[in-house]
XYZ file of C-alpha atoms in Angstrom:
744
model
C 22.971 -32.946 -0.117
C 21.830 -36.360 1.092
C 20.418 -38.834 -1.412
C 16.784 -39.970 -1.343
C 17.429 -43.093 0.741
C 19.214 -41.280 3.546
C 16.677 -38.456 3.384
C 13.807 -40.946 3.739
C 15.541 -42.469 6.760
C 15.849 -39.021 8.308
C 12.193 -38.270 7.557
C 11.073 -41.547 9.147
C 13.015 -40.927 12.355
C 11.923 -37.328 12.728
C 8.334 -38.134 11.864
C 8.084 -40.743 14.607
C 9.614 -38.368 17.151
C 7.254 -35.537 16.184
C 4.221 -37.855 16.136
C 4.908 -39.275 19.593
C 5.578 -35.814 20.996
C 2.378 -34.315 19.564
C 0.046 -37.221 20.422
C -0.883 -35.822 23.855
C -1.411 -32.330 22.462
C -3.580 -33.666 19.628
C -5.921 -35.416 22.051
C -6.237 -32.242 24.094
C -6.751 -30.160 20.933
C -9.616 -32.354 19.812
C -11.216 -32.054 23.216
C -10.776 -28.271 23.099
C -12.506 -28.101 19.716
C -15.355 -30.181 21.099
C -15.645 -27.934 24.143
C -15.811 -24.855 21.931
C -18.541 -26.486 19.840
C -20.606 -27.388 22.940
C -19.728 -31.084 23.273
C -18.671 -30.799 26.908
C -19.745 -34.117 28.449
C -17.587 -37.230 28.538
C -19.052 -40.378 27.075
C -18.921 -42.089 30.471
C -20.840 -39.259 32.155
C -23.452 -39.267 29.397
C -24.035 -43.026 29.803
C -24.274 -42.762 33.581
C -26.715 -39.835 33.536
C -28.860 -41.503 30.891
C -28.998 -44.599 33.063
C -30.112 -42.486 36.036
C -32.574 -40.576 33.837
C -30.930 -37.327 34.793
C -31.025 -34.327 32.440
C -27.937 -33.607 30.345
C -27.756 -29.841 29.972
C -25.018 -27.669 28.460
C -24.859 -23.891 28.761
C -21.860 -23.115 26.520
C -19.994 -20.232 28.127
C -16.667 -21.208 26.567
C -17.685 -20.057 23.097
C -18.707 -16.637 24.363
C -15.373 -15.991 26.080
C -13.336 -17.320 23.164
C -15.339 -15.239 20.694
C -14.712 -12.138 22.813
C -10.939 -12.549 22.399
C -11.277 -13.412 18.712
C -13.504 -10.383 18.163
C -10.981 -8.117 19.874
C -8.324 -9.308 17.429
C -10.658 -8.879 14.450
C -11.448 -5.310 15.485
C -7.762 -4.445 15.951
C -6.141 -6.111 12.956
C -2.595 -5.169 12.052
C -0.769 -5.048 8.750
C 2.852 -5.613 7.807
C 4.768 -2.627 6.470
C 8.278 -2.710 4.999
C 10.426 0.122 6.342
C 13.753 0.749 4.536
C 17.013 1.019 6.382
C 18.246 3.776 4.052
C 16.478 6.724 2.474
C 17.492 5.604 -0.993
C 15.267 2.533 -0.754
C 12.136 4.474 0.182
C 10.561 4.180 -3.263
C 11.107 0.423 -3.376
C 9.697 0.150 0.124
C 6.505 1.923 -0.891
C 6.104 -0.391 -3.866
C 6.629 -3.581 -1.849
C 4.260 -2.458 0.906
C 1.560 -1.627 -1.628
C 2.135 -4.903 -3.500
C 1.932 -6.877 -0.255
C -1.351 -5.177 0.586
C -2.649 -5.997 -2.902
C -1.839 -9.720 -2.702
C -3.151 -9.971 0.864
C -6.432 -8.384 -0.164
C -6.715 -10.721 -3.142
C -6.440 -13.882 -1.008
C -8.308 -12.539 2.084
C -5.199 -13.027 4.188
C -6.541 -11.077 7.166
C -9.469 -13.478 7.535
C -7.200 -16.507 7.235
C -4.986 -15.091 9.985
C -7.998 -14.467 12.212
C -9.070 -18.070 11.630
C -5.615 -19.296 12.641
C -5.747 -17.012 15.688
C -9.028 -18.689 16.657
C -7.292 -22.086 16.502
C -4.571 -20.759 18.763
C -7.051 -19.427 21.335
C -8.801 -22.805 21.412
C -5.941 -25.304 21.138
C -2.792 -23.260 21.743
C -1.486 -23.478 18.150
C -2.681 -21.882 14.911
C -1.058 -22.407 11.512
C -0.978 -20.661 8.133
C 0.813 -21.508 4.904
C 2.272 -19.148 2.295
C 2.287 -20.606 -1.200
C 2.134 -19.786 -4.888
C -0.945 -20.541 -6.950
C -1.483 -20.459 -10.697
C -5.098 -21.592 -10.469
C -6.445 -18.195 -11.484
C -3.385 -16.475 -12.933
C -0.535 -18.023 -14.945
C 1.821 -15.394 -13.525
C 1.193 -16.767 -10.004
C -0.660 -15.320 -7.058
C 0.631 -15.252 -3.509
C -1.733 -17.144 -1.223
C -1.930 -17.254 2.563
C -4.281 -19.899 3.911
C -5.172 -21.297 7.305
C -4.037 -24.864 7.987
C -5.805 -27.288 10.310
C -3.508 -27.602 13.356
C -4.243 -31.341 13.531
C -2.497 -31.760 10.168
C 0.785 -30.402 11.525
C 3.693 -32.014 13.383
C 6.739 -30.125 14.619
C 10.197 -30.448 16.108
C 9.907 -31.632 19.760
C 13.067 -29.723 20.716
C 11.575 -26.359 19.800
C 11.253 -24.045 22.803
C 10.670 -20.537 21.451
C 7.245 -19.004 20.844
C 5.854 -19.561 17.360
C 8.352 -22.434 16.998
C 10.942 -19.904 15.885
C 13.785 -22.348 16.634
C 12.179 -25.441 15.082
C 14.400 -27.493 12.796
C 11.591 -29.109 10.839
C 7.823 -29.344 10.457
C 5.514 -31.885 8.839
C 2.123 -31.553 7.252
C -0.094 -34.566 6.750
C -2.669 -33.965 4.044
C -4.801 -36.393 2.107
C -5.472 -36.216 -1.621
C -7.494 -38.287 -4.012
C -5.659 -40.345 -6.591
C -6.925 -38.019 -9.311
C -5.512 -34.967 -7.525
C -2.152 -36.667 -7.075
C -1.944 -37.520 -10.770
C -2.749 -33.909 -11.642
C -0.032 -32.526 -9.337
C 2.620 -35.252 -9.802
C 1.820 -36.909 -13.149
C 5.037 -38.976 -13.177
C 4.217 -40.789 -9.918
C 2.466 -44.133 -10.368
C 2.749 -45.710 -6.926
C 2.830 -47.562 -4.652
C 0.637 -45.414 -2.410
C 0.990 -47.376 0.852
C 3.036 -45.371 3.324
C 4.669 -46.156 6.629
C 3.547 -42.713 7.734
C -0.159 -43.533 7.281
C -0.751 -44.630 10.872
C -4.024 -42.780 11.566
C -2.161 -40.398 13.828
C -4.455 -37.641 12.645
C -7.438 -39.518 14.046
C -6.436 -40.934 17.439
C -3.003 -39.605 18.251
C -2.014 -43.238 18.881
C 0.897 -44.529 16.787
C -0.512 -48.075 16.997
C -3.051 -48.933 14.285
C -5.953 -50.830 15.866
C -8.494 -50.373 13.079
C -10.276 -53.698 12.305
C -10.631 -52.817 8.650
C -6.847 -52.787 8.234
C -6.099 -55.862 10.322
C -5.998 -58.225 7.320
C -4.412 -56.029 4.714
C -2.079 -58.072 2.593
C 0.437 -57.749 -0.129
C 4.112 -57.319 0.501
C 5.064 -53.969 -0.926
C 1.777 -53.725 -2.802
C -1.026 -51.190 -2.638
C -3.185 -52.477 0.233
C -5.218 -49.338 0.842
C -9.008 -49.442 0.846
C -10.834 -48.689 -2.362
C -11.830 -45.023 -2.403
C -9.542 -44.126 0.495
C -7.675 -40.836 0.159
C -3.913 -41.017 -0.126
C -1.631 -39.474 2.471
C 0.905 -36.934 1.202
C 3.573 -35.936 3.694
C 5.194 -32.523 3.242
C 8.514 -32.189 5.031
C 10.199 -28.806 5.502
C 13.534 -28.726 7.260
C 16.505 -26.489 7.960
C 20.073 -27.590 7.434
C 23.453 -25.988 7.883
C 24.993 -25.237 4.515
C 28.719 -24.626 4.098
C 29.822 -22.141 1.464
C 32.838 -19.988 0.636
C 33.015 -16.237 0.171
C 35.673 -15.251 -2.385
C 36.846 -11.667 -2.871
C 36.760 -10.619 -6.513
C 40.232 -9.325 -7.573
C 40.255 -5.622 -8.326
C 36.562 -5.194 -7.592
C 34.935 -4.446 -4.256
C 32.623 -7.449 -4.624
C 32.434 -10.968 -3.244
C 31.348 -14.251 -4.786
C 29.530 -16.998 -2.880
C 30.451 -20.534 -3.923
C 28.903 -23.740 -2.481
C 31.370 -25.979 -0.695
C 30.887 -28.787 -3.209
C 31.955 -26.586 -6.127
C 35.189 -25.350 -4.538
C 37.467 -28.358 -4.996
C 40.917 -28.735 -3.475
C 42.495 -27.896 -6.826
C 40.579 -24.622 -7.108
C 41.386 -23.819 -3.502
C 45.117 -24.269 -4.161
C 44.944 -22.030 -7.246
C 43.243 -19.295 -5.243
C 45.976 -19.490 -2.619
C 48.719 -19.317 -5.262
C 47.167 -16.200 -6.790
C 46.612 -14.582 -3.421
C 42.834 -14.419 -3.751
C 41.331 -14.333 -0.232
C 38.422 -16.645 0.597
C 36.754 -17.722 3.815
C 34.438 -20.577 4.756
C 31.042 -19.697 6.253
C 27.869 -21.471 7.317
C 24.249 -20.510 6.950
C 20.843 -22.023 7.533
C 18.958 -23.103 4.425
C 15.308 -24.185 4.454
C 14.230 -26.902 2.036
C 11.138 -28.997 1.469
C 10.100 -32.266 -0.137
C 6.915 -34.281 -0.660
C 6.632 -37.970 0.175
C 3.982 -40.370 -1.141
C 4.251 -43.986 -0.110
C 7.970 -44.683 0.063
C 9.015 -42.200 -2.625
C 10.067 -38.563 -2.688
C 7.936 -37.175 -5.501
C 9.183 -33.585 -5.342
C 12.251 -31.893 -3.950
C 14.263 -31.191 -2.019
C 13.792 -27.655 -3.279
C 13.936 -24.173 -1.781
C 10.855 -21.958 -1.553
C 11.962 -19.503 1.131
C 15.594 -20.028 2.193
C 15.426 -18.421 5.632
C 12.165 -19.781 7.068
C 9.360 -22.293 6.659
C 6.355 -21.418 4.556
C 4.274 -22.744 7.463
C 3.991 -20.218 10.270
C 2.682 -21.012 13.732
C 0.970 -18.843 16.353
C 1.507 -20.273 19.824
C -0.450 -19.635 23.017
C 0.626 -20.273 26.606
C 3.608 -22.558 27.289
C 3.305 -25.884 29.112
C 6.915 -26.333 30.105
C 6.457 -29.787 31.604
C 5.209 -31.367 28.397
C 6.765 -28.860 25.928
C 3.325 -28.069 24.572
C 1.270 -24.954 23.975
C -2.284 -24.475 25.176
C -5.036 -21.922 24.778
C -7.788 -20.410 26.869
C -10.057 -23.443 26.581
C -7.805 -25.513 28.866
C -8.413 -22.999 31.647
C -12.151 -22.997 30.982
C -12.721 -26.749 30.911
C -13.173 -27.306 34.650
C -15.427 -24.248 35.215
C -17.544 -25.358 32.253
C -17.739 -28.972 33.395
C -18.684 -28.082 36.958
C -21.153 -25.484 35.821
C -22.897 -28.089 33.686
C -22.779 -30.719 36.443
C -24.085 -28.463 39.196
C -26.877 -27.234 36.963
C -27.813 -30.802 36.047
C -27.688 -31.801 39.730
C -29.995 -28.970 40.778
C -32.429 -29.844 38.007
C -32.379 -33.485 39.095
C -33.140 -32.544 42.697
C -36.025 -30.346 41.612
C -37.389 -33.021 39.304
C -37.146 -35.692 41.981
C -39.048 -33.581 44.540
C -41.761 -32.275 42.231
C -44.651 -34.284 43.798
C -43.165 -35.222 47.132
C -44.831 -38.708 47.468
C -46.958 -40.327 50.315
C -46.457 -42.652 53.249
C -49.439 -45.040 53.735
C -50.220 -48.137 55.779
C -51.234 -51.295 53.927
C -54.906 -51.104 54.998
C -55.258 -47.380 54.414
C -56.564 -47.867 50.847
C -58.827 -50.535 49.397
C -57.310 -50.655 45.895
C -53.652 -49.679 45.758
C -53.378 -49.424 41.958
C -56.503 -47.252 41.675
C -55.161 -45.056 44.462
C -51.806 -44.542 42.724
C -53.542 -43.737 39.441
C -55.993 -41.223 40.926
C -53.547 -39.483 43.231
C -51.776 -37.752 40.381
C -55.072 -36.635 38.788
C -56.358 -33.403 40.393
C -59.921 -33.982 39.085
C -60.240 -37.574 40.283
C -61.661 -38.787 43.633
C -59.242 -40.754 45.741
C -60.825 -43.284 48.128
C -59.323 -44.309 51.462
C -60.408 -47.033 53.941
C -62.684 -46.000 56.779
C -60.777 -44.253 59.551
C -57.533 -44.030 57.594
C -57.554 -40.251 57.440
C -58.558 -39.886 61.096
C -55.819 -42.193 62.265
C -53.238 -40.497 60.036
C -52.584 -43.763 58.263
C -51.759 -41.730 55.141
C -49.178 -38.952 55.470
C -47.138 -36.968 52.914
C -43.478 -37.742 52.647
C -41.353 -35.128 54.329
C -39.414 -33.183 51.600
C -35.711 -33.928 51.531
C -33.418 -31.362 52.995
C -32.058 -29.003 50.264
C -28.283 -29.339 50.155
C -26.916 -26.211 51.747
C -24.779 -24.092 49.405
C -25.439 -26.056 46.225
C -26.589 -22.919 44.409
C -23.469 -21.103 45.606
C -21.356 -23.807 44.012
C -23.101 -23.112 40.714
C -22.492 -19.387 41.131
C -18.855 -20.029 41.964
C -18.415 -22.185 38.875
C -19.990 -19.501 36.672
C -17.877 -16.739 38.213
C -14.728 -18.772 37.625
C -14.971 -18.281 33.858
C -13.790 -14.687 34.028
C -11.444 -15.362 36.933
C -9.383 -18.049 35.231
C -9.450 -16.616 31.692
C -8.881 -12.931 32.471
C -11.765 -11.937 30.185
C -13.810 -9.564 32.347
C -17.336 -8.279 31.913
C -16.132 -5.048 30.289
C -14.383 -6.930 27.493
C -17.516 -9.015 27.028
C -19.647 -5.878 26.950
C -21.847 -7.201 29.784
C -20.922 -4.810 32.583
C -24.202 -3.465 33.962
C -22.588 -1.040 36.378
C -23.031 2.695 36.064
C -19.433 3.736 35.439
C -17.597 6.317 33.408
C -16.553 5.443 29.888
C -12.896 6.088 30.702
C -13.047 3.634 33.594
C -14.705 0.994 31.442
C -12.074 1.465 28.752
C -9.298 1.092 31.344
C -10.824 -2.138 32.592
C -10.975 -3.417 29.037
C -7.294 -2.612 28.686
C -6.608 -4.494 31.913
C -8.239 -7.577 30.426
C -6.200 -7.193 27.251
C -3.051 -6.908 29.374
C -3.760 -10.338 30.853
C -4.032 -11.698 27.316
C -0.926 -9.854 26.100
C 1.168 -13.041 25.565
C -1.346 -14.222 22.971
C -1.289 -10.943 21.030
C 2.495 -10.805 21.354
C 2.698 -14.171 19.587
C 0.406 -12.822 16.883
C 2.708 -9.843 16.390
C 5.753 -12.082 16.105
C 3.875 -14.315 13.683
C 3.184 -11.358 11.394
C 6.847 -10.359 11.363
C 7.957 -13.879 10.458
C 5.263 -14.165 7.818
C 6.155 -10.711 6.450
C 9.790 -11.704 5.844
C 8.765 -14.834 3.954
C 6.146 -12.874 1.993
C 8.767 -10.296 1.007
C 11.133 -12.951 -0.348
C 8.388 -14.641 -2.343
C 7.300 -11.332 -3.882
C 10.852 -10.531 -4.972
C 11.625 -14.036 -6.165
C 8.480 -15.365 -7.809
C 6.261 -12.461 -8.917
C 7.053 -11.642 -12.544
C 8.097 -8.159 -13.601
C 5.415 -6.111 -15.267
C 2.582 -7.926 -13.500
C -0.272 -5.423 -13.186
C -1.204 -4.794 -9.563
C -3.381 -2.192 -7.913
C -1.773 0.066 -5.329
C -3.256 2.769 -3.165
C -1.489 5.982 -2.209
C -2.351 9.524 -1.209
C -3.152 10.224 -4.856
C -5.732 7.416 -4.905
C -5.768 3.925 -6.417
C -3.972 3.142 -9.627
C -2.948 0.087 -11.648
C 0.818 -0.162 -12.088
C 3.170 -2.903 -13.311
C 4.937 -4.808 -10.543
C 8.446 -3.431 -10.373
C 7.023 0.063 -10.373
C 5.924 2.682 -12.861
C 8.458 5.016 -14.371
C 8.565 7.107 -11.205
C 9.039 4.139 -8.872
C 11.339 1.814 -10.776
C 14.529 0.822 -9.062
C 17.331 -1.092 -10.800
C 18.057 -3.281 -7.758
C 14.599 -3.831 -6.314
C 14.778 -7.636 -6.820
C 18.294 -8.153 -5.475
C 18.751 -9.815 -2.061
C 20.468 -6.695 -0.751
C 17.288 -4.723 -1.348
C 15.444 -6.909 1.172
C 17.374 -5.451 4.108
C 14.283 -4.064 5.813
C 13.012 -3.608 9.303
C 9.677 -5.422 9.249
C 7.363 -3.602 11.638
C 3.723 -4.250 12.507
C 1.514 -1.192 12.594
C -2.164 -0.817 13.488
C -4.233 -0.992 10.322
C -6.464 2.070 9.835
C -9.434 -0.192 9.022
C -9.575 -1.691 12.513
C -12.863 -0.485 14.076
C -11.677 -0.418 17.680
C -8.470 1.374 16.846
C -10.393 3.922 14.796
C -12.840 4.530 17.634
C -10.079 5.002 20.190
C -8.088 7.315 17.944
C -11.172 9.304 16.994
C -12.168 9.710 20.645
C -8.762 11.206 21.414
C -8.813 13.427 18.326
C -12.252 14.845 19.131
C -10.858 16.069 22.430
C -7.845 17.641 20.715
C -9.681 19.256 17.793
C -10.681 22.437 19.708
C -7.034 23.079 20.573
C -5.618 22.080 17.187
C -8.258 23.713 15.011
C -6.148 26.761 14.161
C -2.826 24.916 14.283
C -3.155 21.895 12.020
C -3.212 22.482 8.259
C -6.206 21.181 6.273
C -4.171 18.256 4.970
C -3.553 16.990 8.507
C -7.212 17.405 9.338
C -8.094 15.300 6.310
C -5.627 12.650 7.485
C -7.449 12.540 10.807
C -10.683 11.804 8.947
C -9.351 8.325 8.172
C -9.971 7.426 11.816
C -13.503 8.756 11.869
C -16.516 6.428 12.017
C -17.666 7.807 8.656
C -17.925 5.409 5.680
C -14.711 4.958 3.739
C -16.376 6.008 0.481
C -17.373 9.329 2.040
C -13.863 9.893 3.411
C -12.413 9.092 -0.034
C -14.747 11.666 -1.598
C -13.626 14.266 0.933
C -10.005 13.544 0.051
C -10.766 13.950 -3.638
C -12.404 17.319 -3.025
C -9.463 18.358 -0.848
C -7.004 17.470 -3.603
C -8.998 19.512 -6.098
C -8.989 22.481 -3.741
C -5.250 22.116 -3.221
C -4.743 22.064 -6.981
C -6.815 25.249 -7.322
C -5.062 26.921 -4.418
C -6.504 28.346 -1.199
C -9.525 30.675 -1.428
C -8.476 34.359 -1.504
C -8.897 36.520 1.566
C -11.155 39.596 0.921
C -8.731 41.894 2.739
C -5.877 40.463 0.753
C -7.868 40.912 -2.458
C -8.513 44.563 -1.596
C -4.881 45.187 -0.716
C -3.785 43.365 -3.851
C -6.095 45.550 -5.984
C -4.724 48.703 -4.378
C -1.181 47.549 -4.961
C -1.977 46.700 -8.563
C -3.583 50.151 -9.093
C -0.588 51.913 -7.591
C 1.729 49.772 -9.594
C -0.199 50.544 -12.803
C -0.186 54.281 -12.037
C 3.543 54.182 -11.362
C 4.121 52.297 -14.578
C 2.053 54.877 -16.522
C 4.079 57.709 -15.022
C 7.306 55.936 -15.798
C 6.166 55.295 -19.366
C 5.078 58.934 -19.848
C 8.379 60.155 -18.440
C 10.246 57.792 -20.723
C 8.159 58.912 -23.714
C 8.668 62.582 -22.886
C 12.373 62.015 -22.637
C 12.220 60.181 -25.933
C 10.308 63.094 -27.489
C 12.890 65.598 -26.325
C 15.638 63.376 -27.619
C 13.869 63.011 -30.957
C 13.362 66.807 -31.171
C 17.012 67.415 -30.431
C 17.975 64.874 -33.054
C 15.541 66.461 -35.520
C 17.013 69.921 -34.930
C 20.485 68.560 -35.340
C 19.512 66.757 -38.517
C 17.799 69.894 -39.826
C 20.890 71.999 -39.162
C 23.033 69.418 -40.833
C 20.609 69.272 -43.765
C 20.658 73.058 -44.095
C 24.411 73.144 -43.994
C 24.546 70.367 -46.533
C 21.966 72.214 -48.653
C 23.987 75.397 -48.574
C 27.075 73.484 -49.510
C 25.254 71.817 -52.388
C 23.935 75.171 -53.600
C 27.380 76.695 -53.443
C 28.858 73.665 -55.174
C 26.104 73.776 -57.773
C 26.643 77.476 -58.358
C 30.355 77.022 -58.650
C 29.824 74.130 -61.040
C 27.365 76.203 -63.076
C 29.735 79.127 -63.234
C 32.500 76.789 -64.242
C 30.329 75.297 -66.973
C 29.327 78.745 -68.175
C 32.934 79.903 -68.283
C 33.894 76.737 -70.146
C 31.077 77.229 -72.647
C 32.070 80.827 -73.118
C 35.664 79.868 -73.675
C 34.661 77.227 -76.173
C 32.334 79.674 -77.926
C 35.089 82.259 -78.125
C 37.489 79.694 -79.520
C 34.964 78.682 -82.146
C 34.286 82.275 -83.008
C 37.973 82.979 -83.261
C 38.378 80.060 -85.666
C 35.481 81.195 -87.759
C 36.759 84.765 -87.676
C 40.110 83.598 -88.872
C 38.459 81.761 -91.735
C 36.479 84.751 -92.641
C 39.598 86.819 -92.629
C 41.124 84.422 -95.038
C 37.996 84.490 -97.124
C 37.988 88.279 -96.932
C 41.552 88.359 -97.957
C 40.382 86.395 -101.008
C 38.893 89.561 -102.387
C 35.350 89.900 -101.158
C 33.893 93.164 -102.420
C 31.570 93.829 -99.642
C 33.299 93.063 -96.272
C 30.187 93.582 -94.266
C 27.554 91.314 -95.828
C 27.887 87.551 -94.912
C 30.506 88.001 -92.271
C 28.480 90.470 -90.367
C 25.504 88.149 -90.531
C 27.640 85.251 -89.300
C 28.896 87.159 -86.291
C 25.396 88.212 -85.498
C 24.218 84.509 -85.533
C 27.087 83.394 -83.289
C 26.299 86.062 -80.738
C 22.686 84.999 -80.606
C 23.565 81.291 -80.122
C 25.979 82.155 -77.354
C 23.397 84.160 -75.491
C 20.762 81.388 -75.850
C 23.200 78.783 -74.506
C 24.066 80.900 -71.512
C 20.376 81.550 -70.812
C 19.580 77.803 -70.986
C 22.395 76.934 -68.602
C 21.328 79.621 -66.172
C 17.680 78.431 -66.207
C 18.665 74.770 -65.630
C 20.870 75.747 -62.736
C 18.076 77.734 -61.162
C 15.553 74.858 -61.517
C 17.913 72.380 -59.853
C 18.562 74.745 -56.997
C 14.808 75.313 -56.503
C 14.044 71.538 -56.446
C 16.822 70.912 -53.949
C 15.561 73.727 -51.741
C 12.000 72.341 -51.830
C 13.173 68.831 -50.789
C 15.213 70.213 -47.940
C 12.250 72.263 -46.758
C 9.996 69.169 -46.816
C 12.556 67.229 -44.788
C 12.832 70.058 -42.305
C 9.068 70.202 -41.850
C 8.913 66.418 -41.241
C 11.683 66.531 -38.688
C 10.268 69.560 -36.913
C 6.682 68.124 -36.732
C 5.202 67.739 -33.224
C 5.103 64.269 -31.519
C 2.034 63.026 -29.632
C 1.529 59.984 -27.277
C -0.300 56.920 -28.526
C -2.429 55.240 -25.751
C -4.081 51.824 -25.429
C -7.853 52.341 -26.025
C -8.721 49.844 -23.220
C -6.218 50.659 -20.469
C -5.312 54.248 -21.390
C -1.610 53.485 -20.965
C 0.946 55.173 -23.261
C 2.266 52.640 -25.749
C 4.265 54.877 -28.162
C 4.552 58.196 -30.117
C 3.690 59.471 -33.602
C 4.375 62.637 -35.744
C 1.544 65.136 -36.203
C 1.649 66.933 -39.564
C 0.377 70.493 -39.442
C -1.748 71.792 -42.302
C -0.045 74.002 -44.837
C 0.127 77.558 -43.751
C -0.161 76.761 -40.043
């Protein structure tokens, strides 16, 4: 990068070349602005006509024609949309388009562009500037503002429309000393600049102002007290050399400036076999100059283009300038004014006509001249003067033939040379069809197509710069308001959770096709689209879905608030679903009834089958219970018989033992063998019988209880089942056992 001294030398040389080249255009631009404002007479003509006491009249037709073209642009404004090259970037594209619309609305960009378009129509060049501002927001706002074309200088070698191939541009702007200290607090002077040559006033590089003729002070501050200070902004493009190095093992490349890749590093890369290649690219930089010092920069705001964007008109190849419609209207306007003033002068000069009189025709010449102009006064003549025709009226001068046709020709030339016809002006008084009038309007717009083509190119260039500045300078999380089909919502810049993209700020993400589309708020475009749609509605009424019909309402002449309300109602209806068709409701009810009946039959069949299955299981369980009961009874009987036999055996054994004892006792010599022994045997027999009776009774009670339980179980299993139904719908929901009363 060049140091400040060499950069100042470059700035000085380029500034002088741009100033000399633009001096002719600046003079013509000032004249065009004066013509548009109604100052259409040269100073020499004004002095001459005042000397001749001729009327100076101006019927400004230039403003009307220029305003017609400006109004056509205002009624057909366009907006910049960012269209992604791949489907994966669609969400980022929607965010950037909405963010661009938000920042443009905040700074009234569309009105600034229309103002610059007006400058282009008048002078041939209109300028805007894209910049960052923290005046109202510390997180920076994007600003687009119109720039006075007389503040700008440009590369004389530029040939393309909108100065697309310009290598540099200058802006001359004046600040107060207080403003300079606020913007550049470290700068203390001097403020005198070699660039302050009043080029913005006269277009003449030579300073002939008497107030500066005796400025003194070598290298000092010799500006007038209270005079604003010139600040020169210089934006330029330069070819930058850099190297692209392939990252080993990774499919990525690294860009290294040429100054950082030394010969030693280059040799190491070659030894290791790392491929690298030298490339060149255009880099845009800017700096600010006050006096003889660079107070800021060089720095980069937008690397691929200037922040100043130009709209150019028609090309003047001979002088490498651009001109607007006013150049073509100057001669018709001048001659229209001159012929009108000439006709008025002729009429004023011949208002009274004048007299021819002999010297003796009147007695008092001064009294005669005073009374002749008074219709109530008596004018006295000498005797015989009237009879001898000594006093005669002056013959009226011959009216110049065709002078009024010259005025008509001059007035008709306005539309002929500009291409703006009566239809575009809205002044056509012919009885003609609306389609024909619209076609004639389009014919006029076709003649002005180069101007609107420059405006379209301007928006594309501005859109690319705007995109870079949004990605580079707008902080993440900045709350912005975006509008979508779901309505307006406040979201952080970078996107809500559903729109966030991990690479939305990378340079690769900016690979977009920038297209210019007609904005839906343009009145003329809405009227044209609505006129076509009204003719198609009868054919598309039963074809287009309601959502498409609601989209067509955006082009209706209805108020936007009303259209927004209709969209809100439509969204609510979509959320609720379409209204049911009566026939469909009836068919649906019939189907539901049949379906319910079928379900009831299926449930009853299933329940009946379940009942039969339960009955079969109950019978099987009852048979098994009976068999088990019989087996238990038999087992119980066998056990009882076994117990009885065991008791009997034990009783017999005990009796045998006692009998043996008695025998022994009897052998001891009892006298009466029948007394105690007989009683003992009798007692044993009774106890044995009571024991057997008790065992038999207990066995019978157990068998009876077991039989009763089995009977109860059998009755429960053999009870009838009945269906249980829902009390509201009547559908079968289950079964239950029905106990019959005893004895039934």
